[in-house]
Short mmCIF file of C-alpha atoms and ligand atoms in Angstrom, two decimals:
data_model
loop_
_atom_site.label_atom_id
_atom_site.label_comp_id
_atom_site.label_asym_id
_atom_site.label_seq_id
_atom_site.Cartn_x
_atom_site.Cartn_y
_atom_site.Cartn_z
CA MET A 1 59.61 -4.50 23.84
CA GLN A 2 57.54 -1.33 24.41
CA ASN A 3 53.74 -1.57 24.26
CA THR A 4 53.55 0.52 21.08
CA GLN A 5 56.02 -1.74 19.32
CA LEU A 6 54.14 -4.84 20.50
CA SER A 7 50.87 -3.31 19.27
CA LYS A 8 52.40 -2.77 15.81
CA LEU A 9 53.75 -6.32 15.76
CA LEU A 10 50.31 -7.65 16.72
CA SER A 11 48.64 -5.62 13.94
CA TYR A 12 51.13 -6.86 11.38
CA THR A 13 50.85 -10.47 12.54
CA LEU A 14 47.10 -10.69 13.09
CA ARG A 15 46.06 -8.70 9.99
CA HIS A 16 48.70 -9.35 7.38
CA ARG A 17 51.51 -11.84 7.98
CA PRO A 18 50.81 -14.48 10.65
CA ASP A 19 53.14 -16.78 8.70
CA GLU A 20 56.16 -14.62 9.58
CA LEU A 21 55.76 -15.76 13.20
CA GLY A 22 54.92 -19.30 12.09
CA LEU A 23 51.22 -18.84 12.93
CA THR A 24 48.05 -19.67 11.03
CA LEU A 25 44.77 -17.85 11.65
CA ASP A 26 41.52 -19.79 11.59
CA ALA A 27 38.77 -18.83 9.14
CA GLN A 28 37.48 -16.16 11.51
CA GLY A 29 40.94 -14.69 12.10
CA TRP A 30 41.53 -16.19 15.56
CA VAL A 31 44.80 -17.61 16.81
CA SER A 32 45.49 -19.31 20.14
CA VAL A 33 46.95 -16.90 22.71
CA ALA A 34 49.28 -19.68 23.93
CA ASP A 35 50.68 -20.21 20.41
CA LEU A 36 50.97 -16.47 19.86
CA LEU A 37 52.92 -16.07 23.11
CA VAL A 38 55.39 -18.81 22.18
CA ALA A 39 55.93 -17.12 18.79
CA LEU A 40 56.29 -13.64 20.32
CA GLN A 41 58.70 -14.89 22.97
CA ALA A 42 60.95 -16.32 20.25
CA ARG A 43 61.29 -12.67 19.09
CA ASP A 44 61.57 -11.17 22.56
CA ALA A 45 61.72 -13.37 25.65
CA GLY A 46 60.45 -10.49 27.79
CA ILE A 47 56.92 -10.49 26.32
CA THR A 48 54.36 -11.85 28.79
CA ARG A 49 50.67 -12.68 28.65
CA ALA A 50 50.12 -9.73 31.00
CA GLN A 51 51.78 -7.37 28.52
CA VAL A 52 49.65 -8.69 25.65
CA GLU A 53 46.54 -8.21 27.81
CA GLU A 54 47.63 -4.68 28.63
CA VAL A 55 48.17 -3.84 24.94
CA VAL A 56 44.74 -5.26 24.04
CA ALA A 57 43.02 -3.37 26.87
CA SER A 58 44.81 -0.04 26.41
CA ASN A 59 44.87 0.06 22.61
CA ASP A 60 43.53 3.45 21.51
CA LYS A 61 41.40 1.96 18.75
CA LYS A 62 40.55 -1.40 20.33
CA ARG A 63 42.32 -3.07 17.43
CA PHE A 64 42.40 -6.53 19.06
CA ALA A 65 39.89 -8.69 20.87
CA PHE A 66 40.06 -11.87 22.94
CA SER A 67 37.50 -14.62 22.45
CA GLU A 68 34.95 -15.01 25.26
CA ASP A 69 36.97 -17.76 26.94
CA GLY A 70 40.17 -15.73 26.63
CA GLN A 71 41.96 -18.56 24.82
CA GLN A 72 42.09 -16.85 21.43
CA ILE A 73 42.89 -13.42 20.01
CA ARG A 74 42.24 -11.67 16.70
CA ALA A 75 42.40 -8.25 15.05
CA SER A 76 38.97 -6.59 14.97
CA GLN A 77 39.39 -5.30 11.39
CA GLY A 78 41.96 -4.14 8.84
CA HIS A 79 42.95 -7.56 7.51
CA SER A 80 44.61 -8.15 4.18
CA VAL A 81 44.53 -11.94 4.71
CA ALA A 82 41.10 -13.42 3.97
CA VAL A 83 39.09 -13.77 7.17
CA GLU A 84 35.39 -14.05 7.83
CA LEU A 85 34.84 -11.82 10.84
CA GLY A 86 31.31 -13.17 11.24
CA LEU A 87 29.83 -9.67 11.44
CA GLU A 88 26.10 -9.38 10.80
CA PRO A 89 25.10 -6.85 8.14
CA GLN A 90 23.67 -3.76 9.83
CA ALA A 91 21.77 -0.69 8.70
CA PRO A 92 24.29 2.18 8.70
CA PRO A 93 23.57 5.78 9.69
CA GLU A 94 22.31 7.98 6.83
CA THR A 95 25.78 9.55 6.47
CA LEU A 96 29.21 8.07 7.09
CA TYR A 97 32.59 9.70 6.44
CA HIS A 98 35.80 8.65 4.75
CA GLY A 99 39.08 10.38 5.47
CA THR A 100 41.67 10.36 2.74
CA ALA A 101 44.44 12.58 1.35
CA THR A 102 43.68 15.43 -1.07
CA ARG A 103 45.93 13.84 -3.70
CA PHE A 104 43.61 10.80 -3.92
CA LEU A 105 40.42 12.83 -4.42
CA ALA A 106 40.39 13.00 -8.23
CA SER A 107 40.91 9.26 -8.52
CA ILE A 108 38.31 8.49 -5.84
CA MET A 109 35.69 10.74 -7.45
CA ALA A 110 36.35 8.96 -10.77
CA GLU A 111 36.50 5.33 -9.55
CA GLY A 112 34.81 5.43 -6.17
CA LEU A 113 36.34 4.07 -2.97
CA ARG A 114 38.18 0.78 -3.44
CA PRO A 115 39.38 -1.46 -0.60
CA GLY A 116 42.95 -1.59 -1.95
CA SER A 117 44.95 -4.20 -0.07
CA ARG A 118 42.35 -4.51 2.70
CA GLN A 119 39.19 -6.57 2.65
CA HIS A 120 36.82 -3.62 2.99
CA VAL A 121 36.60 0.11 2.58
CA HIS A 122 36.77 1.67 6.06
CA LEU A 123 34.25 4.38 6.93
CA SER A 124 34.08 6.55 10.04
CA PRO A 125 30.96 7.48 12.01
CA ASP A 126 31.97 11.15 12.27
CA PRO A 127 34.11 13.68 10.35
CA VAL A 128 36.58 14.19 13.21
CA THR A 129 37.56 10.51 13.19
CA ALA A 130 37.69 10.56 9.38
CA GLU A 131 40.11 13.49 9.45
CA THR A 132 42.47 11.53 11.73
CA VAL A 133 42.34 8.58 9.33
CA GLY A 134 42.99 10.86 6.34
CA ARG A 135 45.91 12.61 7.99
CA ARG A 136 47.85 9.32 8.00
CA HIS A 137 48.16 9.69 4.23
CA GLY A 138 48.94 13.43 3.86
CA LYS A 139 46.87 16.60 3.70
CA PRO A 140 43.48 15.30 4.83
CA ALA A 141 40.24 15.48 2.87
CA ILE A 142 36.87 14.25 4.09
CA LEU A 143 34.20 12.65 1.94
CA ARG A 144 30.59 12.25 2.98
CA VAL A 145 29.22 8.83 2.08
CA ALA A 146 25.47 8.48 1.45
CA ALA A 147 25.41 5.20 3.36
CA GLY A 148 21.65 5.21 3.92
CA ALA A 149 21.02 5.47 0.17
CA MET A 150 23.56 2.71 -0.59
CA HIS A 151 21.92 0.48 2.01
CA ALA A 152 18.46 1.21 0.60
CA ALA A 153 19.84 0.14 -2.79
CA GLY A 154 20.95 -3.22 -1.35
CA THR A 155 24.60 -2.74 -0.31
CA GLU A 156 25.64 -4.47 2.90
CA PHE A 157 27.41 -2.66 5.72
CA TYR A 158 29.10 -4.10 8.79
CA GLN A 159 30.31 -2.48 11.97
CA SER A 160 33.50 -3.94 13.41
CA ALA A 161 34.04 -4.52 17.13
CA ASN A 162 35.77 -1.13 17.38
CA GLY A 163 33.09 0.96 15.66
CA VAL A 164 34.60 1.21 12.17
CA TRP A 165 32.00 0.77 9.40
CA LEU A 166 32.97 -1.60 6.61
CA THR A 167 31.61 -2.11 3.11
CA ALA A 168 32.92 -3.65 -0.10
CA ALA A 169 33.27 -0.45 -2.17
CA VAL A 170 31.58 2.93 -2.64
CA PRO A 171 30.59 4.10 -6.15
CA PRO A 172 31.31 7.79 -6.91
CA ARG A 173 27.63 8.78 -7.02
CA TYR A 174 27.37 8.22 -3.25
CA LEU A 175 30.37 10.45 -2.46
CA THR A 176 30.44 14.19 -1.75
CA PRO A 177 33.57 16.11 -0.71
CA ASP A 178 32.80 17.59 2.73
C1 LIG B 201 42.49 5.49 -0.73
C2 LIG B 201 43.47 2.65 10.16
C3 LIG B 201 42.79 6.42 -4.99
C4 LIG B 201 41.76 5.63 0.57
C5 LIG B 201 42.41 3.69 9.98
C6 LIG B 201 42.91 5.54 1.55
C7 LIG B 201 41.27 2.96 9.34
C8 LIG B 201 41.86 5.48 -3.13
C9 LIG B 201 43.90 4.62 0.86
C10 LIG B 201 41.96 1.81 8.63
C11 LIG B 201 40.80 4.94 -3.90
C12 LIG B 201 43.94 3.24 1.47
C13 LIG B 201 41.86 1.96 7.14
C14 LIG B 201 40.78 5.21 -5.29
C15 LIG B 201 40.48 4.38 -1.85
N1 LIG B 201 41.80 5.95 -5.78
N2 LIG B 201 42.85 6.21 -3.67
N3 LIG B 201 39.81 4.76 -6.10
N4 LIG B 201 39.96 4.27 -3.08
N5 LIG B 201 41.63 5.11 -1.87
O1 LIG B 201 45.24 2.61 4.99
O2 LIG B 201 40.77 3.88 5.04
O3 LIG B 201 45.32 2.31 12.63
O4 LIG B 201 44.23 0.92 3.35
O5 LIG B 201 41.09 6.87 0.65
O6 LIG B 201 42.05 4.31 11.19
O7 LIG B 201 43.06 5.01 5.23
O8 LIG B 201 45.27 0.44 11.00
O9 LIG B 201 42.77 2.64 4.34
O10 LIG B 201 43.49 6.80 1.75
O11 LIG B 201 40.31 2.47 10.21
O12 LIG B 201 43.81 0.35 13.03
O13 LIG B 201 43.44 4.50 -0.50
O14 LIG B 201 43.31 1.84 9.03
O15 LIG B 201 43.27 1.90 11.30
O16 LIG B 201 44.58 3.33 2.74
O17 LIG B 201 42.46 3.18 6.75
P1 LIG B 201 44.30 2.30 3.89
P2 LIG B 201 42.23 3.79 5.31
P3 LIG B 201 44.50 1.20 12.03
#
C-alpha cells in the first residue's frame, strides 16, 4: 500500500470508523499501535511499523500523533466519533479564518458555522490555509472569525496538536466574508 493510501486509511480508521478494522479507541482517541498493526496487516500484509511511522512523520498536516511512550497512536483532530482530546482551552488570536465554498455562504451567514459531522468547527490561523481548506469543497470563500470577541464573551477555543483551532460553533454575528 502506498503512503498516501495508508494515510487515508489511518484518517478513516482513527477519526471515523475504528470498528471497521475491529478496533476500539479509548476515551481520548488512542489505540495501541500493536493492535492497529495487526488490523492493518489483515488488510495488507506488507504494512510495517516503519511505514506507519513514516506516514505519521511525513504527513503534510501532522494528522496523527504517537503517545509519549510510542505505544499508542491517535488522530490529532477531525473526529466524528466522540473523543476527548484533552486539549486545554486557550485564548485564540483576535482573528481566525474559515475556508468554505461560495455555495455555503448564504447558509453560513444565516445559521453560523456548524460542526456538521465533526466534533468541532475547524478554524485556520491564516487566510492562505483557510483557502486551501475551502478549495476542498468547491470555489473557495474565506470568512474572518472574530475569535477574540467570542472568547471575551465566554466561548472556549482549543488548538489541536497540528495547529488547527477548534470551537463548538460560530454565530453569524462573529463572521465577516473576507
Ligand atoms: C460548511 C481538513 C452550510 C463548512 C481541513 C465546511 C480541516 C456549513 C463544511 C478539516 C455551515 C464541512 C475540517 C452551515 C459549516 N451551512 N455549510 N451553517 N456550517 N458549513 O470537511 O472545515 O485534511 O467537515 O464551511 O483541512 O472544511 O481532514 O469541515 O465547508 O482542518 O486533515 O460545512 O478537514 O483536514 O466540511 O474541514 P468539513 P472543514 P483533513
